[in-house]
XYZ file of C-alpha atoms in Angstrom:
443
model
C 113.585 101.922 99.561
C 112.357 98.369 99.492
C 115.129 95.824 99.778
C 115.566 93.556 96.843
C 117.713 91.644 94.457
C 116.768 91.521 90.798
C 116.627 88.572 88.404
C 116.624 89.509 84.684
C 115.155 87.290 82.004
C 117.389 86.981 78.974
C 116.096 88.721 75.896
C 117.695 86.002 73.800
C 115.272 83.403 75.171
C 112.197 83.426 72.949
C 108.728 82.396 74.024
C 108.952 79.492 71.609
C 112.138 78.401 73.331
C 110.469 78.494 76.730
C 107.478 76.382 75.776
C 109.259 72.984 75.746
C 110.523 73.595 79.275
C 107.186 74.851 80.568
C 105.213 72.021 78.996
C 106.562 69.580 81.558
C 104.567 71.370 84.251
C 101.143 70.129 83.223
C 99.679 71.194 86.551
C 101.745 74.360 86.769
C 104.705 75.039 89.003
C 104.913 76.950 92.226
C 107.389 78.881 94.340
C 106.826 79.490 98.033
C 106.232 83.047 99.277
C 106.793 84.040 102.902
C 107.407 86.979 105.229
C 111.070 87.970 105.348
C 110.880 87.457 109.114
C 108.788 84.319 108.970
C 110.123 81.167 110.652
C 109.707 79.654 107.167
C 112.291 82.048 105.749
C 115.765 80.746 104.963
C 117.125 83.802 106.775
C 114.751 83.973 109.754
C 115.930 86.472 112.380
C 114.247 85.956 115.746
C 115.750 89.153 117.193
C 113.555 91.558 115.187
C 110.244 92.823 116.604
C 106.918 93.749 114.938
C 107.426 97.400 115.892
C 110.935 97.591 114.429
C 109.748 95.933 111.229
C 106.845 98.363 110.869
C 109.118 101.346 111.451
C 111.459 100.062 108.761
C 108.558 99.559 106.346
C 107.627 103.238 106.691
C 111.054 104.373 105.533
C 111.179 101.782 102.750
C 107.767 102.858 101.471
C 108.832 106.498 101.215
C 112.097 105.497 99.598
C 110.170 103.334 97.174
C 108.034 106.299 96.125
C 111.187 108.329 95.530
C 112.495 105.500 93.334
C 109.294 105.506 91.271
C 109.461 109.291 90.909
C 113.002 109.095 89.612
C 112.260 106.209 87.271
C 109.134 107.770 85.769
C 111.122 110.796 84.910
C 113.440 108.602 83.050
C 99.807 77.929 77.733
C 101.095 76.237 80.547
C 99.706 76.988 83.983
C 102.422 78.112 86.356
C 101.933 78.952 89.972
C 103.952 79.601 93.074
C 103.248 79.931 96.762
C 103.543 83.386 98.318
C 104.819 84.037 101.831
C 104.332 87.319 103.699
C 107.651 88.490 105.115
C 108.290 91.681 107.103
C 105.668 93.611 105.152
C 106.937 92.189 101.878
C 106.191 88.970 100.005
C 108.745 86.396 98.926
C 108.723 83.457 96.550
C 111.189 80.588 96.404
C 113.271 80.027 93.308
C 116.297 77.920 92.482
C 119.259 79.073 90.434
C 122.224 77.322 88.842
C 123.332 73.750 88.133
C 123.106 72.128 90.593
C 120.190 74.342 91.711
C 120.528 76.475 94.838
C 117.219 77.439 96.451
C 116.712 81.005 97.649
C 113.971 83.539 98.335
C 113.127 86.557 96.204
C 110.736 89.460 96.695
C 107.709 89.496 94.399
C 107.779 92.967 92.875
C 105.291 94.382 90.373
C 107.237 97.661 90.387
C 110.543 96.343 89.031
C 111.842 94.560 85.960
C 115.461 93.867 86.814
C 116.448 90.839 88.857
C 119.791 90.781 90.609
C 121.538 88.607 93.128
C 124.636 89.185 95.258
C 127.421 86.921 94.028
C 130.874 85.915 95.123
C 133.293 87.633 95.235
C 131.451 90.458 96.976
C 133.963 92.490 98.937
C 131.953 95.714 99.278
C 128.417 94.445 99.697
C 125.713 94.775 102.302
C 125.550 91.935 104.814
C 123.302 89.102 103.694
C 122.214 86.304 106.034
C 121.724 83.647 103.360
C 124.734 82.403 101.348
C 125.800 84.410 98.329
C 125.447 82.777 94.944
C 128.753 81.317 93.742
C 128.835 81.376 89.924
C 131.965 79.209 89.812
C 130.000 76.356 91.416
C 127.413 76.297 88.616
C 128.015 74.567 85.281
C 125.273 76.605 83.558
C 126.576 80.098 84.413
C 127.726 82.276 81.508
C 128.586 85.954 81.350
C 126.860 88.195 78.812
C 129.002 90.087 76.251
C 128.491 93.745 75.462
C 127.255 92.782 72.005
C 124.158 91.116 73.508
C 120.966 93.154 73.056
C 120.145 92.648 76.749
C 122.980 94.990 77.651
C 121.348 97.977 75.919
C 117.943 97.005 77.318
C 118.986 97.870 80.870
C 117.143 100.925 82.243
C 120.552 102.332 83.108
C 122.737 101.400 80.194
C 125.270 98.612 80.480
C 128.885 99.640 80.945
C 131.255 98.298 78.307
C 134.023 100.814 78.773
C 136.609 98.570 80.382
C 135.633 94.959 79.702
C 134.066 92.877 76.977
C 131.384 91.685 79.411
C 128.265 93.758 80.088
C 128.511 95.499 83.456
C 125.783 97.477 85.215
C 125.471 100.111 87.895
C 121.917 100.531 89.114
C 120.954 103.205 91.623
C 117.749 103.925 93.541
C 115.882 106.965 94.796
C 117.469 106.895 98.252
C 121.049 106.676 96.951
C 121.445 102.920 97.290
C 123.179 101.206 94.392
C 124.357 97.853 93.039
C 127.207 97.120 90.623
C 127.860 93.851 88.823
C 127.834 91.956 85.551
C 125.043 90.383 83.540
C 125.057 86.628 83.058
C 122.774 83.834 81.932
C 121.787 81.009 84.226
C 119.258 78.203 84.626
C 116.327 78.961 86.893
C 114.241 76.157 88.384
C 110.692 76.218 89.714
C 108.737 73.584 91.575
C 105.668 72.374 89.756
C 102.580 70.350 90.569
C 102.474 67.446 91.021
C 106.012 67.069 92.386
C 107.793 68.135 89.236
C 110.422 70.759 88.536
C 110.613 73.082 85.564
C 114.082 74.170 84.508
C 114.317 77.262 82.291
C 117.808 77.848 80.854
C 119.461 81.079 79.730
C 117.678 83.455 82.063
C 119.572 86.702 82.302
C 120.233 88.024 85.803
C 122.515 90.519 87.464
C 125.437 89.100 89.415
C 126.172 91.893 91.904
C 129.714 92.307 93.251
C 129.329 95.671 94.976
C 126.395 97.267 96.778
C 125.671 99.985 99.282
C 122.596 101.489 100.900
C 119.485 100.528 102.815
C 119.247 96.902 101.727
C 117.939 94.527 104.392
C 120.248 91.669 105.360
C 117.382 89.189 105.062
C 116.676 90.088 101.428
C 117.903 87.453 98.987
C 116.522 88.467 95.615
C 113.685 89.888 93.546
C 111.405 88.653 90.780
C 110.395 91.603 88.614
C 106.807 91.494 87.368
C 106.488 95.025 85.981
C 105.595 95.925 82.413
C 109.055 96.381 80.908
C 110.763 94.050 78.476
C 113.062 92.477 81.089
C 110.351 91.321 83.494
C 109.428 87.713 84.114
C 105.876 88.035 82.836
C 106.951 89.865 79.661
C 109.541 87.220 78.840
C 107.155 84.327 79.443
C 104.639 86.172 77.270
C 102.432 83.925 75.130
C 103.606 80.832 77.001
C 101.491 82.006 79.951
C 98.993 84.016 77.873
C 100.469 87.235 79.276
C 98.590 86.656 82.517
C 99.498 86.321 86.174
C 97.661 86.646 89.464
C 98.438 86.549 93.160
C 96.647 86.296 96.471
C 98.577 87.952 99.313
C 97.895 86.454 102.763
C 97.696 88.788 105.766
C 101.028 90.214 106.834
C 100.241 89.510 110.489
C 100.453 85.757 109.933
C 104.030 84.738 109.091
C 103.248 81.030 108.822
C 100.656 81.292 106.043
C 101.531 80.951 102.364
C 99.740 82.487 99.412
C 100.155 81.725 95.729
C 101.120 83.394 92.496
C 99.676 81.931 89.282
C 100.641 82.277 85.637
C 98.591 81.394 82.557
C 95.012 80.139 82.510
C 94.897 79.718 86.281
C 95.412 83.465 86.576
C 91.835 84.161 85.475
C 89.356 85.515 88.054
C 85.650 85.457 87.260
C 83.818 85.266 90.593
C 80.588 87.183 91.292
C 82.397 89.771 93.447
C 85.190 90.442 90.947
C 85.639 93.982 89.631
C 87.716 95.078 86.643
C 89.639 98.267 85.922
C 92.162 99.426 83.339
C 95.884 98.747 83.660
C 98.016 101.615 82.363
C 101.736 101.487 81.658
C 103.806 104.519 82.498
C 105.856 106.350 79.914
C 108.824 104.169 80.866
C 106.691 100.997 80.467
C 108.010 99.711 83.788
C 105.168 100.366 86.212
C 101.470 99.583 86.286
C 99.224 102.578 86.917
C 95.510 102.644 87.759
C 92.948 105.446 87.585
C 91.695 106.226 91.092
C 88.705 108.557 90.910
C 87.773 109.046 94.566
C 87.944 107.657 98.107
C 84.958 107.258 100.432
C 84.581 106.320 104.094
C 81.773 104.146 105.454
C 79.716 104.583 102.306
C 79.639 108.376 102.622
C 78.320 109.751 99.297
C 80.550 112.822 99.705
C 83.698 111.082 98.530
C 87.168 112.625 98.352
C 88.094 113.390 94.752
C 91.398 111.965 93.519
C 92.356 113.904 90.399
C 96.143 114.024 90.360
C 97.214 112.333 87.129
C 100.736 111.696 85.913
C 101.691 114.630 83.636
C 98.102 115.873 83.978
C 96.677 113.175 81.709
C 94.019 110.682 82.796
C 95.299 108.330 80.104
C 98.500 107.887 82.099
C 96.808 106.983 85.381
C 97.400 108.455 88.814
C 98.411 105.668 91.213
C 100.891 102.800 90.898
C 99.848 99.333 92.045
C 102.906 97.773 93.629
C 103.406 94.539 95.562
C 106.834 95.699 96.772
C 105.661 98.799 98.680
C 104.100 98.224 102.090
C 102.048 101.342 102.730
C 99.605 103.160 100.469
C 100.938 106.606 99.556
C 98.629 109.457 98.503
C 98.683 113.240 98.188
C 98.862 115.182 101.432
C 95.623 117.097 100.822
C 93.786 113.839 100.098
C 95.289 112.201 103.172
C 94.243 115.108 105.407
C 90.682 114.946 104.046
C 90.620 111.209 104.725
C 91.907 111.739 108.265
C 89.177 114.317 108.903
C 86.465 111.900 107.808
C 87.895 108.991 109.803
C 88.261 111.154 112.910
C 84.552 111.900 112.707
C 83.454 108.301 112.191
C 85.826 106.372 114.464
C 84.902 106.761 118.140
C 88.105 105.321 119.580
C 90.516 107.647 121.423
C 93.189 109.156 119.181
C 96.866 108.953 120.107
C 99.999 110.311 118.499
C 102.747 108.290 116.910
C 105.782 109.293 119.025
C 108.039 109.255 115.967
C 105.628 111.205 113.807
C 105.551 108.746 110.920
C 101.849 107.904 110.919
C 99.317 110.737 110.818
C 96.339 108.992 112.412
C 96.463 106.467 115.247
C 93.909 105.127 117.734
C 94.164 103.618 121.200
C 92.816 100.062 120.920
C 93.969 98.846 124.337
C 90.368 98.357 125.450
C 89.203 96.767 122.198
C 89.312 92.984 122.172
C 89.031 92.652 118.402
C 89.139 95.172 115.576
C 86.060 94.790 113.436
C 83.790 96.757 111.174
C 81.963 98.219 114.153
C 85.142 99.890 115.423
C 86.776 100.818 112.128
C 84.793 101.655 108.963
C 85.457 100.413 105.454
C 87.386 102.700 103.140
C 86.436 102.362 99.475
C 88.850 103.134 96.667
C 86.766 103.976 93.609
C 88.920 103.028 90.644
C 87.663 103.553 87.106
C 84.913 100.923 86.756
C 85.832 99.144 90.001
C 84.967 99.820 93.638
C 87.518 98.164 95.936
C 86.417 98.000 99.580
C 89.285 98.071 102.050
C 88.501 96.368 105.335
C 90.375 97.345 108.531
C 92.972 94.680 107.639
C 93.745 96.569 104.405
C 93.742 100.117 105.743
C 95.220 99.934 109.257
C 98.251 98.392 110.952
C 99.141 97.793 114.595
C 102.024 100.002 115.643
C 102.073 98.035 118.887
C 99.538 96.119 120.986
C 97.834 99.343 122.101
C 98.039 101.427 118.937
C 96.365 101.074 115.548
C 97.459 103.428 112.764
C 96.197 104.287 109.304
C 98.461 102.437 106.828
C 98.482 105.390 104.428
C 101.054 108.150 104.341
C 101.600 111.417 102.511
C 103.761 111.776 99.418
C 104.809 115.265 100.546
C 108.508 115.719 99.906
C 108.729 112.804 97.476
C 106.957 114.287 94.466
C 103.481 113.458 93.220
C 103.903 109.683 93.219
C 100.940 107.753 94.656
C 101.128 104.007 95.357
C 98.533 101.349 96.159
C 100.650 99.232 98.527
C 100.578 95.586 99.540
C 98.770 96.111 102.859
C 95.770 97.309 100.851
C 96.063 94.252 98.582
C 95.866 91.610 101.332
C 93.113 89.001 100.962
C 92.345 89.951 97.370
C 92.758 87.784 94.303
C 94.441 90.200 91.899
C 94.835 89.210 88.245
C 96.865 91.028 85.585
C 95.931 90.528 81.927
C 98.684 92.243 79.956
C 97.112 91.472 76.597
C 93.844 93.240 77.414
C 95.575 95.597 79.900
C 92.968 94.879 82.571
C 93.273 94.331 86.307
C 90.716 92.157 88.133
C 90.297 92.255 91.916
C 88.133 89.939 94.006
C 87.872 89.665 97.824
C 89.271 86.317 98.940
C 90.653 84.379 101.871
C 94.306 84.096 100.882
C 95.137 81.888 103.860
C 93.570 78.786 102.288
């Protein structure tokens, strides 16, 4: 699974209540986003290698799909910088009074936001300091009578205490246990201002176990459920947000996430498709009709819809999953086409994780002439994936297709963040439309 902590917006904070705090950020506010392993990260670990990080991303991507499978069966301008980090993207936030700055994963596939807190006697090792609620004057626990407790995807536990407790588990068996509380969250704004939003509900985790990465410090949920950041900001940001994810191979570059009127994309190369909420209202689905290689008119049909209905979409768009995950028969058809078009020597991934790899040891630079474009034909929108979006370097000699099979993890398909690099991607939750436009996210 993808490693994250979850921050929950309090249901008791109305949009009207947020507006006075957001109005101070006349130019918007921003939070930095970086690679987990970037030197810019608060928990930078110089001992990790690109190969080890890529291997880990494979397992997290499959675990992430299992999490989605399990879950689906159950006017102020705001902006923030985005940092690529170990095949995930992080944004900086501050929590508490006085504010403590930390990093959180940007996640369009989650609503909940949680943070490891002291005391934390049975928790996974975290490099950055744990949040100490006793050191903050604005920290307050949430009682069981609060409506936020019943809004949790996995219902709050009120069996032994008057405070609302939670136990949240994931598809790979990882879990977190803690209590809900309200706290003040702070965001940097432009120019040189800070926006403080009080009474944000978040999970203070006191016990955790599983495949969480020690460099992970938190998560900002941007999915479609009622606890997500974008849902809670609502009319204050016109129900809109956008992001531009810089390439994952450049740890020192920051991107940006925008909220409100700045989250509108209208360039000549922009394409628009429908956003579809799942039956749990937590995830954003798209309708993918077919996939083509190098403009081949004989495209691969993509007809697997959730519950057999086109109205429910067939692929999740998720910023928290690294790799794109598709059906095994579709993947094999894609591999067959690529094997015909790409003239580079094929090699095997020794660990058997990636199905198609090429020897690029004699290629100075990967470009369109070596690797063809792969086009994802969404309903009403053709999204052209360049080599940067469809392939990843396993090592200096090996380039692999950054798409894997969903065999063994149900029918869940995911459009991952590698495919989303160097695109401006805007979500309009009022119109339920997604706009994508090719961009240079490094500037």
